[in-house]
Coordinates of C-alpha atoms and ligand atoms in Angstrom, one line a residue:
M712 CA 0.0 0.0 0.0
P713 CA 1.5 3.4 -0.9
T714 CA 2.3 5.6 2.0
T715 CA 2.1 9.3 2.2
P716 CA 5.5 10.8 3.0
L717 CA 4.5 12.4 6.3
T718 CA 7.3 15.0 6.3
H719 CA 5.6 16.6 3.2
A720 CA 2.0 16.5 4.4
L721 CA 0.7 20.0 4.8
P722 CA -1.6 21.0 7.7
S723 CA -5.1 21.5 6.4
Y724 CA -4.9 25.3 6.6
L725 CA -1.9 25.3 4.4
D726 CA -3.4 23.1 1.7
P727 CA -2.9 24.6 -1.8
A728 CA -6.6 23.9 -2.5
H729 CA -7.4 26.3 0.3
V730 CA -9.3 29.3 -1.1
G731 CA -8.7 32.8 0.1
P732 CA -5.7 35.0 0.2
W733 CA -3.3 32.2 1.4
G734 CA -4.3 30.2 -1.7
I735 CA -3.5 33.1 -3.9
Y736 CA -0.1 33.5 -2.3
L737 CA 0.7 29.8 -2.8
Q738 CA -0.2 30.2 -6.6
Q739 CA 2.2 33.1 -6.7
I740 CA 5.0 31.0 -5.2
D741 CA 4.3 28.2 -7.7
R742 CA 4.6 30.7 -10.5
V743 CA 8.0 31.8 -9.4
T744 CA 9.5 28.4 -8.5
P745 CA 10.8 27.7 -12.0
Y746 CA 13.0 30.8 -11.9
L747 CA 14.7 30.0 -8.6
G748 CA 17.3 27.6 -9.9
P749 CA 19.1 25.5 -7.3
L750 CA 17.4 27.6 -4.5
A751 CA 14.1 25.9 -5.5
R752 CA 15.2 23.1 -3.2
W753 CA 14.3 25.4 -0.3
V754 CA 11.0 26.7 -1.7
E755 CA 8.9 24.6 0.7
T756 CA 10.0 26.9 3.5
L757 CA 8.0 29.7 1.9
K758 CA 4.8 27.6 1.8
R759 CA 4.8 27.1 5.6
P760 CA 4.6 30.0 8.0
K761 CA 7.3 29.7 10.7
R762 CA 4.9 30.4 13.6
I763 CA 1.2 30.9 13.9
L764 CA -0.3 32.1 17.2
V765 CA -4.1 32.3 17.7
V766 CA -5.1 34.1 20.9
D767 CA -8.3 34.8 22.8
V768 CA -8.6 38.5 23.6
P769 CA -11.2 39.0 26.4
I770 CA -12.1 42.5 27.5
E771 CA -14.7 44.0 29.8
L772 CA -17.0 46.2 27.8
D773 CA -18.2 49.5 29.2
N774 CA -21.6 47.9 30.0
G775 CA -20.0 45.4 32.3
T776 CA -20.2 42.3 30.0
I777 CA -17.2 40.3 28.9
A778 CA -16.5 40.1 25.2
H779 CA -14.1 37.7 23.5
F780 CA -12.3 38.4 20.3
E781 CA -10.0 36.2 18.2
G782 CA -6.5 37.6 17.6
Y783 CA -3.6 36.3 15.5
R784 CA 0.1 36.9 15.0
V785 CA 1.8 35.0 12.2
Q786 CA 5.6 35.1 11.6
H787 CA 5.9 33.8 8.1
N788 CA 9.7 33.9 7.7
T789 CA 12.6 35.2 9.7
S790 CA 15.5 34.1 7.6
R791 CA 16.6 37.7 6.8
G792 CA 15.9 39.3 10.2
P793 CA 13.1 39.8 12.7
G794 CA 9.5 39.5 11.7
K795 CA 7.9 42.8 10.6
G796 CA 4.4 43.6 9.6
G797 CA 1.3 45.5 10.6
V798 CA -1.7 44.7 12.9
R799 CA -5.2 44.9 11.4
F800 CA -8.4 45.4 13.4
H801 CA -11.3 44.4 11.2
Q802 CA -14.4 42.3 11.5
D803 CA -13.5 40.2 8.5
V804 CA -9.9 39.3 9.5
T805 CA -9.2 35.6 9.1
L806 CA -6.2 33.4 9.7
S807 CA -5.9 32.8 6.0
E808 CA -5.7 36.6 5.4
V809 CA -3.2 37.2 8.2
M810 CA -1.0 34.3 6.9
A811 CA -1.1 35.7 3.3
L812 CA -0.4 39.2 4.5
S813 CA 2.6 37.9 6.6
A814 CA 4.0 36.1 3.6
W815 CA 3.6 39.2 1.4
M816 CA 5.5 41.1 4.1
S817 CA 8.4 38.6 3.7
I818 CA 8.4 39.3 -0.1
K819 CA 8.0 43.1 0.3
N820 CA 10.8 43.4 2.9
A821 CA 13.2 41.3 0.8
A822 CA 12.2 43.2 -2.4
V823 CA 13.4 46.5 -0.9
N824 CA 16.2 44.7 0.9
V825 CA 15.4 45.9 4.4
P826 CA 16.8 43.4 7.0
Y827 CA 13.5 41.9 8.1
G828 CA 11.4 38.7 7.7
G829 CA 7.7 38.9 7.3
A830 CA 4.9 38.9 9.9
K831 CA 1.4 40.2 10.4
G832 CA -1.2 40.3 13.1
G833 CA -4.9 41.0 13.4
V834 CA -7.9 41.0 15.6
R835 CA -11.3 40.0 14.3
V836 CA -13.2 43.0 15.6
D837 CA -15.0 46.0 14.2
P838 CA -13.3 48.8 16.1
R839 CA -16.0 51.3 15.3
T840 CA -18.3 49.5 17.7
L841 CA -15.8 50.0 20.6
S842 CA -15.4 53.0 22.8
R843 CA -12.0 54.5 23.2
G844 CA -11.5 52.7 26.5
E845 CA -12.6 49.4 25.1
L846 CA -10.3 49.8 22.1
E847 CA -7.4 50.5 24.5
R848 CA -8.2 47.4 26.6
L849 CA -8.4 45.3 23.5
T850 CA -5.1 46.6 22.2
R851 CA -3.3 46.1 25.5
R852 CA -4.7 42.5 26.1
Y853 CA -3.9 41.5 22.5
T854 CA -0.4 42.9 22.9
S855 CA 0.1 40.9 26.1
E856 CA -1.2 37.8 24.5
I857 CA 1.3 38.1 21.5
G858 CA 4.0 39.3 23.9
I859 CA 5.7 35.9 23.7
L860 CA 6.5 36.5 20.0
I861 CA 7.1 40.2 19.6
G862 CA 10.1 42.3 20.6
P863 CA 12.5 44.9 19.1
T864 CA 14.8 42.1 17.8
K865 CA 12.1 39.4 17.3
D866 CA 9.0 40.8 15.6
I867 CA 8.0 44.4 15.2
P868 CA 4.3 45.3 14.6
A869 CA 3.1 48.5 12.8
P870 CA -0.2 50.0 11.9
D871 CA -2.4 48.6 9.2
V872 CA -6.2 48.8 8.4
N873 CA -8.0 50.5 11.4
T874 CA -4.9 50.8 13.6
N875 CA -2.9 54.0 14.0
G876 CA -0.2 55.8 16.0
Q877 CA -2.3 55.8 19.2
I878 CA -2.7 52.1 19.0
M879 CA 1.0 51.7 18.5
A880 CA 1.6 53.9 21.5
W881 CA -0.6 51.6 23.6
M882 CA 1.2 48.5 22.2
M883 CA 4.6 50.0 23.0
D884 CA 3.5 50.9 26.5
T885 CA 2.0 47.5 27.2
Y886 CA 5.1 45.7 26.0
S887 CA 7.4 48.1 27.9
M888 CA 5.4 47.5 31.2
N889 CA 5.7 43.8 30.7
V890 CA 9.5 43.8 30.2
G891 CA 10.1 46.6 32.8
A892 CA 11.8 49.1 30.4
T893 CA 10.7 51.5 27.8
A894 CA 11.2 49.7 24.5
T895 CA 10.4 52.1 21.7
G896 CA 11.7 49.8 19.0
V897 CA 9.0 47.1 19.6
V898 CA 6.6 48.8 17.2
T899 CA 6.9 51.3 14.3
G900 CA 4.4 53.9 13.1
K901 CA 4.4 55.5 16.6
P902 CA 3.7 59.2 17.2
V903 CA 6.8 61.3 16.5
D904 CA 6.9 62.4 20.2
L905 CA 7.3 58.7 21.2
G906 CA 10.2 57.7 18.9
G907 CA 8.2 57.8 15.7
S908 CA 9.8 58.9 12.4
L909 CA 9.1 62.0 10.5
G910 CA 7.8 61.2 7.0
R911 CA 6.3 57.8 8.2
I912 CA 2.6 58.8 7.6
E913 CA 3.2 59.9 4.0
A914 CA 5.8 57.2 3.2
T915 CA 3.6 54.6 1.5
G916 CA 2.0 57.2 -0.8
R917 CA 5.4 58.7 -1.5
G918 CA 6.7 55.3 -2.4
V919 CA 3.6 54.7 -4.7
F920 CA 4.4 58.0 -6.4
T921 CA 8.1 57.3 -6.7
V922 CA 7.7 53.9 -8.5
G923 CA 4.9 55.3 -10.6
V924 CA 7.2 58.1 -11.9
E925 CA 10.0 55.6 -12.5
A926 CA 7.7 53.3 -14.5
A927 CA 6.3 56.3 -16.4
R928 CA 9.8 57.3 -17.3
L929 CA 10.8 53.8 -18.4
T930 CA 7.6 53.4 -20.6
G931 CA 7.6 56.9 -22.0
L932 CA 4.5 58.1 -20.3
P933 CA 4.8 61.8 -19.4
V934 CA 3.6 62.4 -15.8
E935 CA 2.8 66.0 -16.6
G936 CA -0.8 66.0 -17.9
A937 CA -1.2 62.2 -17.2
R938 CA -4.8 61.4 -16.0
V939 CA -4.9 59.6 -12.7
A940 CA -7.8 57.8 -11.0
V941 CA -7.5 56.8 -7.4
Q942 CA -9.6 54.3 -5.3
G943 CA -9.3 55.1 -1.6
F944 CA -8.4 58.6 -0.7
G945 CA -7.0 57.9 2.8
N946 CA -3.4 57.8 3.9
V947 CA -2.0 56.0 0.8
G948 CA -4.3 57.2 -1.9
G949 CA -4.6 60.8 -0.7
T950 CA -0.9 61.2 -0.5
A951 CA -0.2 59.6 -3.8
G952 CA -2.9 61.6 -5.5
R953 CA -1.6 64.8 -4.0
L954 CA 2.0 64.1 -5.1
F955 CA 0.9 63.2 -8.7
A956 CA -1.1 66.5 -8.8
E957 CA 1.9 68.4 -7.6
A958 CA 3.9 66.9 -10.4
G959 CA 1.5 68.2 -13.0
A960 CA -0.7 65.1 -13.4
K961 CA -4.5 65.5 -13.4
V962 CA -6.4 63.5 -10.8
V963 CA -9.6 62.9 -12.8
A964 CA -11.5 60.5 -10.6
V965 CA -11.6 59.4 -6.9
Q966 CA -13.6 56.7 -5.2
D967 CA -13.9 55.9 -1.6
H968 CA -16.5 54.2 0.7
T969 CA -18.8 57.3 0.5
G970 CA -18.9 57.7 -3.3
S971 CA -17.2 58.2 -6.6
I972 CA -16.4 61.5 -8.2
H973 CA -15.2 62.5 -11.7
H974 CA -13.9 65.7 -13.3
A975 CA -12.2 65.2 -16.7
G976 CA -10.4 68.5 -16.4
G977 CA -8.8 67.4 -13.2
L978 CA -10.0 67.7 -9.6
D979 CA -8.8 70.3 -7.2
V980 CA -6.9 67.8 -5.0
P981 CA -6.2 70.0 -2.0
A982 CA -9.9 70.9 -2.0
V983 CA -10.9 67.2 -2.1
L984 CA -8.5 66.4 0.7
A985 CA -9.9 69.2 2.8
Y986 CA -13.5 68.0 2.0
V987 CA -12.6 64.4 3.1
K988 CA -11.1 65.7 6.3
E989 CA -14.3 67.6 7.1
H990 CA -17.0 65.1 5.8
G991 CA -15.2 61.8 6.1
G992 CA -15.3 61.0 2.4
V993 CA -15.5 62.3 -1.2
G994 CA -19.3 61.7 -1.5
G995 CA -21.0 65.0 -2.2
F996 CA -17.8 66.9 -3.1
P997 CA -19.2 69.9 -5.0
G998 CA -16.5 70.5 -7.6
A999 CA -17.1 67.2 -9.5
E1000 CA -19.7 65.0 -11.1
A1001 CA -20.9 62.0 -9.0
I1002 CA -20.6 58.7 -10.9
T1003 CA -21.5 55.2 -9.9
A1004 CA -19.1 52.9 -8.2
D1005 CA -19.1 50.7 -11.3
D1006 CA -18.4 53.5 -13.7
F1007 CA -15.4 54.5 -11.8
W1008 CA -13.5 51.5 -13.3
G1009 CA -14.2 52.7 -16.9
V1010 CA -13.1 56.3 -16.5
P1011 CA -10.7 57.4 -19.2
C1012 CA -7.3 57.6 -17.5
D1013 CA -3.6 56.8 -17.9
I1014 CA -2.8 55.7 -14.3
L1015 CA -5.1 53.9 -11.9
I1016 CA -4.2 53.6 -8.2
P1017 CA -6.2 51.1 -6.2
A1018 CA -5.4 52.2 -2.6
A1019 CA -8.4 50.9 -0.6
L1020 CA -8.9 47.2 0.0
E1021 CA -8.1 43.7 -1.3
G1022 CA -9.8 42.1 -4.3
Q1023 CA -11.1 45.3 -5.9
I1024 CA -9.9 44.7 -9.5
T1025 CA -11.6 41.5 -10.6
E1026 CA -12.5 39.6 -13.7
H1027 CA -15.8 41.6 -13.7
N1028 CA -14.2 45.1 -14.0
A1029 CA -10.6 44.5 -15.3
G1030 CA -11.8 44.5 -18.9
R1031 CA -13.2 48.0 -18.5
I1032 CA -10.0 49.6 -17.2
Q1033 CA -8.6 52.1 -19.6
A1034 CA -5.4 53.0 -17.8
R1035 CA -2.0 52.1 -19.2
M1036 CA -0.6 51.6 -15.7
V1037 CA -2.0 50.3 -12.4
I1038 CA 0.0 51.1 -9.3
E1039 CA -1.1 48.9 -6.4
G1040 CA -1.2 51.1 -3.3
A1041 CA -3.4 48.6 -1.4
N1042 CA -2.3 45.1 -0.5
G1043 CA -3.8 42.5 -2.9
P1044 CA -6.2 44.7 -4.8
T1045 CA -6.0 42.7 -8.0
T1046 CA -7.2 39.1 -8.2
P1047 CA -5.1 36.6 -10.2
K1048 CA -7.8 36.4 -13.0
A1049 CA -7.9 40.2 -13.3
D1050 CA -4.1 40.2 -13.4
D1051 CA -4.2 38.0 -16.5
I1052 CA -6.9 40.2 -18.1
L1053 CA -4.8 43.3 -17.5
A1054 CA -1.7 41.6 -18.9
D1055 CA -3.6 40.6 -22.1
K1056 CA -4.6 44.2 -22.5
G1057 CA -1.0 45.4 -22.2
V1058 CA -1.7 47.2 -18.9
L1059 CA 1.5 47.5 -16.8
V1060 CA 0.8 46.5 -13.2
L1061 CA 3.2 47.8 -10.5
P1062 CA 2.5 45.1 -7.8
D1063 CA 1.8 45.9 -4.1
V1064 CA 4.9 44.0 -3.0
I1065 CA 7.1 46.8 -4.4
A1066 CA 4.7 49.7 -5.0
N1067 CA 3.5 50.1 -1.4
A1068 CA 6.8 49.1 0.2
G1069 CA 7.6 52.8 1.1
G1070 CA 5.8 52.4 4.4
V1071 CA 7.9 49.5 5.7
T1072 CA 11.0 51.2 4.4
V1073 CA 10.4 54.3 6.6
S1074 CA 9.4 51.9 9.4
Y1075 CA 12.8 50.4 9.1
F1076 CA 14.3 54.0 9.4
E1077 CA 12.1 54.5 12.5
W1078 CA 13.5 51.3 14.1
V1079 CA 17.1 52.3 13.3
Q1080 CA 16.5 55.7 14.7
D1081 CA 15.0 54.2 17.9
F1082 CA 18.0 51.9 18.4
S1083 CA 20.5 54.8 18.0
S1084 CA 18.3 57.3 19.7
F1085 CA 19.3 59.8 17.0
F1086 CA 16.6 61.2 14.7
W1087 CA 16.9 62.3 11.1
S1088 CA 15.3 65.2 9.4
E1089 CA 12.3 64.7 7.1
D1090 CA 14.4 65.7 4.1
E1091 CA 17.0 63.0 4.9
I1092 CA 14.2 60.4 5.3
N1093 CA 12.5 61.3 2.1
E1094 CA 15.7 61.3 0.2
R1095 CA 16.7 57.9 1.5
L1096 CA 13.2 56.5 0.8
V1097 CA 13.3 57.6 -2.8
R1098 CA 16.8 56.2 -3.2
I1099 CA 15.8 52.8 -1.9
M1100 CA 12.5 52.7 -3.8
K1101 CA 14.1 53.7 -7.1
G1102 CA 17.0 51.2 -6.7
A1103 CA 14.7 48.3 -5.8
F1104 CA 12.3 49.1 -8.6
G1105 CA 15.1 49.4 -11.2
A1106 CA 16.5 46.0 -10.2
I1107 CA 13.0 44.4 -10.5
W1108 CA 12.5 46.1 -13.9
Q1109 CA 15.7 44.5 -15.1
V1110 CA 14.7 41.0 -14.0
A1111 CA 11.3 41.4 -15.6
Q1112 CA 13.0 42.3 -18.9
E1113 CA 15.5 39.5 -18.6
H1114 CA 13.0 36.8 -18.0
K1115 CA 10.1 38.4 -19.9
V1116 CA 7.8 38.1 -16.9
S1117 CA 5.4 40.5 -15.2
L1118 CA 6.7 42.9 -12.6
R1119 CA 4.8 40.8 -9.9
T1120 CA 6.7 37.6 -10.8
A1121 CA 9.9 39.6 -11.1
T1122 CA 9.5 41.0 -7.6
F1123 CA 8.8 37.5 -6.3
I1124 CA 12.0 36.2 -8.1
V1125 CA 14.2 38.9 -6.5
A1126 CA 12.6 38.5 -3.1
C1127 CA 12.4 34.7 -3.0
Q1128 CA 16.1 34.5 -4.1
R1129 CA 17.1 36.8 -1.3
I1130 CA 15.1 34.9 1.4
L1131 CA 16.1 31.4 0.2
H1132 CA 19.8 32.4 -0.2
A1133 CA 19.7 33.6 3.4
R1134 CA 18.1 30.3 4.4
E1135 CA 20.7 28.3 2.6
M1136 CA 23.6 30.2 4.1
R1137 CA 22.2 29.9 7.6
G1138 CA 21.5 26.2 7.1
L1139 CA 19.0 24.1 9.0
Y1140 CA 19.2 24.1 12.8
P1141 CA 20.1 21.8 14.6
Ligands
LIG945 P1 -7.0 54.5 5.1 O1 -8.0 53.9 6.2 O2 -6.3 55.7 5.4 O3 -7.8 54.7 3.8 C1 -8.6 53.7 3.2 C2 -9.4 54.4 2.1 O4 -10.1 53.3 1.4 C3 -10.4 55.4 2.5 O5 -10.5 56.5 1.6 C4 -11.8 54.6 2.4 O6 -12.9 55.5 2.2 C5 -11.5 53.7 1.3 N1 -12.4 52.6 1.2 C6 -12.8 51.8 2.2 N2 -13.7 50.9 1.8 C7 -13.9 51.2 0.5 C8 -14.7 50.6 -0.5 N3 -15.5 49.6 -0.2 N4 -14.7 51.1 -1.8 C9 -13.9 52.2 -2.1 N5 -13.1 52.8 -1.1 C10 -13.1 52.3 0.1 O7 -6.0 53.3 4.8 P2 -4.6 53.3 4.2 O8 -3.6 53.3 5.2 O9 -4.6 54.4 3.1 O10 -4.5 51.9 3.5 C11 -5.1 51.6 2.2 C12 -4.5 50.3 1.7 O11 -3.1 50.4 1.6 C13 -4.8 49.0 2.5 O12 -4.9 47.9 1.7 C14 -3.5 48.9 3.3 O13 -3.3 47.5 3.7 C15 -2.5 49.3 2.2 N6 -1.2 49.7 2.8 C16 -1.1 50.8 3.7 C17 0.1 51.1 4.1 C18 0.3 52.3 5.1 O14 1.4 52.6 5.4 N7 -0.8 53.0 5.5 C19 1.3 50.4 3.8 C20 1.1 49.4 2.8 C21 -0.1 49.1 2.4

């Protein structure tokens, strides 16, 4: 009777047939494996997260009842350095999502060559339903529960969807209380007064803009006068849109959770940003025509920046996209089927794993500054960020040309080679 080689059996939640974000990540790894040469021998290590921690997070609500939330911290890979990746508070967080996001952090950190592995965390909660006190208790209990994994040289969380500088401050304080010393380097994305870095808030949008300008230069698309459409006008989309407008591009359409607006002549971006600040979204902005959420995808434009959520560009709307270039500000905004449709149409996709790596790059600067207790000027930070993003993107562009592959596959080739080379040099313990 044939026996299954037990050492190769995958736990059920790692099964390639598993749907969801982790399944998409596994397909991406399979796509890159033929390009890894002798390092392919180690590829299995990328298909299994190093550590998965599932925690119960009980808190007392303001009304005296006890609520339990499910929390996660996944360290996907630490071959190149400590785990690094954000913490997401969202009602739809799942283990599959956190695993995939942790793996994409391994790829992203290796792609920009910062000395980190990949990790991610999350709590399955809608934070809008919590009072400030409840949110603080949730954050502190979650931090304590994952305290056995995190630390300035072990695994360094950061903000992600629905988490911010205040939550990082509570995480830093909780960890510090537990170890008995102020440990600013345990999280990044902190307020500047607590060891945060100048330029961190805008870093992801600035990185999106930087790789977009580089790709435009390489493909002969003039940025001046280029028509840009942006989905999500928060931290990432708002900053990228503003920088493109300042460079002479026309932001012709914006969509967020409150509506979609269009102005073929170019929106007044500072006015839209001010309106969003006051009203919470672009819906009802007076200086533009309101369009349907569906029509947003067919707007005539040269550059499209999805900067909201996962799974936004799908087989249902990819065919309508008129842009020559898509810059993925969000994590995982394009489904694999949509990716193929865009490739067939000749649309250049700048993938999340390089396009939105500006945030973690400045997080790395923050961590370095915390260790040395010496802080850099905003100009120094922006100049170093642009240098790293341009260099990393240039190298990925070369690999894409050499192997005639998409920029996504090229980024995975560069990143997987770095991770697996580190793995090979370290060897297996014991
Ligand atoms: P944010 O909360 O500041 O902004 C999110 C934006 O998305 C808002 O404008 C919101 O209205 C919009 N949005 C939400 N639901 C929507 C919907 N159903 N349809 C259309 N728009 C919708 O968040 P952010 O920090 O800008 O992050 C955006 C994306 O970028 C996320 O995928 C995040 O993981 C990714 N990202 C962020 C960073 C960072 O440093 N902030 C770094 C890397 C990746």
